[in-house]
Amino acid sequence: MTQRKHQEVHGNRGVNGIDGQLASAIGLAMGTTRKVTCVLGDVTTFYDLSSLREMPDNLNLIIMNNKGGRIFDMLKLDKRIVLEHGNDFKDICAGLKLSYSQDLGDFDKVQVLELFPAREQGEMFLKEWNK
């Protein structure tokens, strides 16, 4: 059985790729009453962290936390550019009084859903993407 559901998709690219992504999603959500879902990586979210103070109720943020800017792994650059870390967003969300979960089943119940993909999954994805 095939399901078809109309989805409106927006994209944004900052000068450096990650700047202003969260702020743009917040602005989009503030301009509508519809539900907006934004999918960001962990480093992108950290880069725009102060924007979390303005999270509207109709915005769901999914953070793909792979413990660094893993896209840089494939570029064969200095490993420091990956910005590897061991952090999550749980305490940040608590401090900002944002509802938070790491359970995919809670997607419709929280403002921030943080997922932790296995490193191998990310590597496989990037290999397929670059074919």
PDB file of C-alpha atoms in Angstrom:
ATOM      1  CA  MET A   1       0.000   0.000   0.000  1.00  0.00           C
ATOM      2  CA  THR A   2       1.354   3.400  -0.951  1.00  0.00           C
ATOM      3  CA  GLN A   3       0.552   6.454   1.097  1.00  0.00           C
ATOM      4  CA  ARG A   4       0.872   9.887  -0.365  1.00  0.00           C
ATOM      5  CA  LYS A   5       0.947  12.952   1.778  1.00  0.00           C
ATOM      6  CA  HIS A   6       1.678  16.435   0.554  1.00  0.00           C
ATOM      7  CA  GLN A   7       4.731  17.887   2.265  1.00  0.00           C
ATOM      8  CA  GLU A   8       6.037  21.398   1.826  1.00  0.00           C
ATOM      9  CA  VAL A   9       9.834  21.339   2.042  1.00  0.00           C
ATOM     10  CA  HIS A  10      12.057  24.355   2.587  1.00  0.00           C
ATOM     11  CA  GLY A  11      15.827  24.504   2.445  1.00  0.00           C
ATOM     12  CA  ASN A  12      18.388  27.042   3.531  1.00  0.00           C
ATOM     13  CA  ARG A  13      22.124  27.303   3.210  1.00  0.00           C
ATOM     14  CA  GLY A  14      24.150  29.837   5.111  1.00  0.00           C
ATOM     15  CA  VAL A  15      27.450  31.222   3.922  1.00  0.00           C
ATOM     16  CA  ASN A  16      29.298  28.474   5.780  1.00  0.00           C
ATOM     17  CA  GLY A  17      26.526  25.937   5.441  1.00  0.00           C
ATOM     18  CA  ILE A  18      25.438  25.764   9.060  1.00  0.00           C
ATOM     19  CA  ASP A  19      24.935  29.358  10.147  1.00  0.00           C
ATOM     20  CA  GLY A  20      21.365  30.442  10.796  1.00  0.00           C
ATOM     21  CA  GLN A  21      19.667  27.117  10.070  1.00  0.00           C
ATOM     22  CA  LEU A  22      17.763  26.944  13.357  1.00  0.00           C
ATOM     23  CA  ALA A  23      16.955  30.651  13.286  1.00  0.00           C
ATOM     24  CA  SER A  24      15.522  30.244   9.774  1.00  0.00           C
ATOM     25  CA  ALA A  25      13.296  27.356  10.893  1.00  0.00           C
ATOM     26  CA  ILE A  26      12.095  29.408  13.860  1.00  0.00           C
ATOM     27  CA  GLY A  27      11.248  32.313  11.562  1.00  0.00           C
ATOM     28  CA  LEU A  28       9.370  29.979   9.221  1.00  0.00           C
ATOM     29  CA  ALA A  29       7.385  28.518  12.136  1.00  0.00           C
ATOM     30  CA  MET A  30       6.603  31.983  13.511  1.00  0.00           C
ATOM     31  CA  GLY A  31       5.112  32.906  10.127  1.00  0.00           C
ATOM     32  CA  THR A  32       2.542  30.105  10.110  1.00  0.00           C
ATOM     33  CA  THR A  33       0.147  28.271  12.371  1.00  0.00           C
ATOM     34  CA  ARG A  34       1.027  24.922  10.763  1.00  0.00           C
ATOM     35  CA  LYS A  35       3.388  22.418  12.340  1.00  0.00           C
ATOM     36  CA  VAL A  36       6.999  22.834  11.167  1.00  0.00           C
ATOM     37  CA  THR A  37       9.649  20.133  11.540  1.00  0.00           C
ATOM     38  CA  CYS A  38      13.331  20.981  11.306  1.00  0.00           C
ATOM     39  CA  VAL A  39      16.063  18.337  11.038  1.00  0.00           C
ATOM     40  CA  LEU A  40      19.563  19.508  11.992  1.00  0.00           C
ATOM     41  CA  GLY A  41      22.869  17.981  12.933  1.00  0.00           C
ATOM     42  CA  ASP A  42      24.414  18.452  16.343  1.00  0.00           C
ATOM     43  CA  VAL A  43      27.171  20.865  15.270  1.00  0.00           C
ATOM     44  CA  THR A  44      24.678  22.978  13.297  1.00  0.00           C
ATOM     45  CA  THR A  45      22.444  23.170  16.364  1.00  0.00           C
ATOM     46  CA  PHE A  46      25.342  24.078  18.671  1.00  0.00           C
ATOM     47  CA  TYR A  47      26.372  26.792  16.202  1.00  0.00           C
ATOM     48  CA  ASP A  48      22.931  28.435  16.438  1.00  0.00           C
ATOM     49  CA  LEU A  49      22.209  27.497  20.065  1.00  0.00           C
ATOM     50  CA  SER A  50      21.017  30.916  21.227  1.00  0.00           C
ATOM     51  CA  SER A  51      18.096  30.652  18.789  1.00  0.00           C
ATOM     52  CA  LEU A  52      16.574  27.898  20.963  1.00  0.00           C
ATOM     53  CA  ARG A  53      15.398  30.662  23.309  1.00  0.00           C
ATOM     54  CA  GLU A  54      12.788  31.599  20.695  1.00  0.00           C
ATOM     55  CA  MET A  55      11.347  28.142  19.897  1.00  0.00           C
ATOM     56  CA  PRO A  56       7.664  28.524  18.971  1.00  0.00           C
ATOM     57  CA  ASP A  57       5.203  25.800  19.997  1.00  0.00           C
ATOM     58  CA  ASN A  58       4.533  24.748  16.396  1.00  0.00           C
ATOM     59  CA  LEU A  59       8.186  23.856  15.717  1.00  0.00           C
ATOM     60  CA  ASN A  60       9.586  20.369  16.252  1.00  0.00           C
ATOM     61  CA  LEU A  61      13.362  20.092  16.118  1.00  0.00           C
ATOM     62  CA  ILE A  62      15.004  16.771  15.340  1.00  0.00           C
ATOM     63  CA  ILE A  63      18.699  16.793  16.205  1.00  0.00           C
ATOM     64  CA  MET A  64      20.808  14.081  14.591  1.00  0.00           C
ATOM     65  CA  ASN A  65      23.611  13.862  17.143  1.00  0.00           C
ATOM     66  CA  ASN A  66      26.492  11.876  15.695  1.00  0.00           C
ATOM     67  CA  LYS A  67      28.953  13.454  18.142  1.00  0.00           C
ATOM     68  CA  GLY A  68      30.513  15.858  15.654  1.00  0.00           C
ATOM     69  CA  GLY A  69      30.434  17.212  12.135  1.00  0.00           C
ATOM     70  CA  ARG A  70      30.825  13.777  10.572  1.00  0.00           C
ATOM     71  CA  ILE A  71      30.379  15.101   7.070  1.00  0.00           C
ATOM     72  CA  PHE A  72      33.937  16.382   7.399  1.00  0.00           C
ATOM     73  CA  ASP A  73      35.243  12.832   7.897  1.00  0.00           C
ATOM     74  CA  MET A  74      34.844  12.146   4.198  1.00  0.00           C
ATOM     75  CA  LEU A  75      36.730  15.282   3.140  1.00  0.00           C
ATOM     76  CA  LYS A  76      40.092  14.030   4.408  1.00  0.00           C
ATOM     77  CA  LEU A  77      40.766  17.302   6.200  1.00  0.00           C
ATOM     78  CA  ASP A  78      42.411  17.879   9.563  1.00  0.00           C
ATOM     79  CA  LYS A  79      40.341  15.807  12.040  1.00  0.00           C
ATOM     80  CA  ARG A  80      39.954  18.833  14.335  1.00  0.00           C
ATOM     81  CA  ILE A  81      37.395  20.258  11.909  1.00  0.00           C
ATOM     82  CA  VAL A  82      35.006  17.429  12.868  1.00  0.00           C
ATOM     83  CA  LEU A  83      34.610  19.046  16.329  1.00  0.00           C
ATOM     84  CA  GLU A  84      34.120  15.665  17.974  1.00  0.00           C
ATOM     85  CA  HIS A  85      32.298  15.899  21.318  1.00  0.00           C
ATOM     86  CA  GLY A  86      30.457  13.820  23.902  1.00  0.00           C
ATOM     87  CA  ASN A  87      27.561  16.209  24.556  1.00  0.00           C
ATOM     88  CA  ASP A  88      23.825  15.988  24.188  1.00  0.00           C
ATOM     89  CA  PHE A  89      21.052  18.592  24.368  1.00  0.00           C
ATOM     90  CA  LYS A  90      19.072  17.252  27.333  1.00  0.00           C
ATOM     91  CA  ASP A  91      20.292  19.755  29.938  1.00  0.00           C
ATOM     92  CA  ILE A  92      20.184  22.647  27.472  1.00  0.00           C
ATOM     93  CA  CYS A  93      16.536  21.906  26.717  1.00  0.00           C
ATOM     94  CA  ALA A  94      15.735  21.585  30.423  1.00  0.00           C
ATOM     95  CA  GLY A  95      17.349  24.956  31.081  1.00  0.00           C
ATOM     96  CA  LEU A  96      15.265  26.546  28.334  1.00  0.00           C
ATOM     97  CA  LYS A  97      12.092  24.710  29.435  1.00  0.00           C
ATOM     98  CA  LEU A  98      11.770  22.885  26.119  1.00  0.00           C
ATOM     99  CA  SER A  99      10.171  19.445  26.079  1.00  0.00           C
ATOM    100  CA  TYR A 100      12.799  16.880  25.083  1.00  0.00           C
ATOM    101  CA  SER A 101      13.181  13.192  24.357  1.00  0.00           C
ATOM    102  CA  GLN A 102      15.577  10.699  22.854  1.00  0.00           C
ATOM    103  CA  ASP A 103      12.732   8.288  22.028  1.00  0.00           C
ATOM    104  CA  LEU A 104      11.451   8.364  18.428  1.00  0.00           C
ATOM    105  CA  GLY A 105       8.025   7.366  19.731  1.00  0.00           C
ATOM    106  CA  ASP A 106       7.778  10.748  21.455  1.00  0.00           C
ATOM    107  CA  PHE A 107       8.119  12.740  18.214  1.00  0.00           C
ATOM    108  CA  ASP A 108       4.639  14.298  18.380  1.00  0.00           C
ATOM    109  CA  LYS A 109       4.913  14.957  22.124  1.00  0.00           C
ATOM    110  CA  VAL A 110       8.111  17.013  22.365  1.00  0.00           C
ATOM    111  CA  GLN A 111       9.644  20.149  20.895  1.00  0.00           C
ATOM    112  CA  VAL A 112      13.134  18.631  20.655  1.00  0.00           C
ATOM    113  CA  LEU A 113      13.831  15.037  19.651  1.00  0.00           C
ATOM    114  CA  GLU A 114      17.487  14.033  19.779  1.00  0.00           C
ATOM    115  CA  LEU A 115      18.566  10.916  17.911  1.00  0.00           C
ATOM    116  CA  PHE A 116      21.948   9.209  18.047  1.00  0.00           C
ATOM    117  CA  PRO A 117      22.650   7.368  14.781  1.00  0.00           C
ATOM    118  CA  ALA A 118      25.304   4.666  14.895  1.00  0.00           C
ATOM    119  CA  ARG A 119      28.564   5.886  13.415  1.00  0.00           C
ATOM    120  CA  GLU A 120      28.558   2.989  10.949  1.00  0.00           C
ATOM    121  CA  GLN A 121      25.130   4.051   9.644  1.00  0.00           C
ATOM    122  CA  GLY A 122      26.429   7.541   8.935  1.00  0.00           C
ATOM    123  CA  GLU A 123      29.491   6.205   7.163  1.00  0.00           C
ATOM    124  CA  MET A 124      27.350   3.899   5.019  1.00  0.00           C
ATOM    125  CA  PHE A 125      25.005   6.764   4.169  1.00  0.00           C
ATOM    126  CA  LEU A 126      27.876   9.033   3.094  1.00  0.00           C
ATOM    127  CA  LYS A 127      29.398   6.274   0.930  1.00  0.00           C
ATOM    128  CA  GLU A 128      26.057   5.729  -0.834  1.00  0.00           C
ATOM    129  CA  TRP A 129      25.486   9.470  -1.176  1.00  0.00           C
ATOM    130  CA  ASN A 130      28.835   9.910  -2.932  1.00  0.00           C
ATOM    131  CA  LYS A 131      28.337   7.149  -5.527  1.00  0.00           C
TER     132      LYS A 131
END
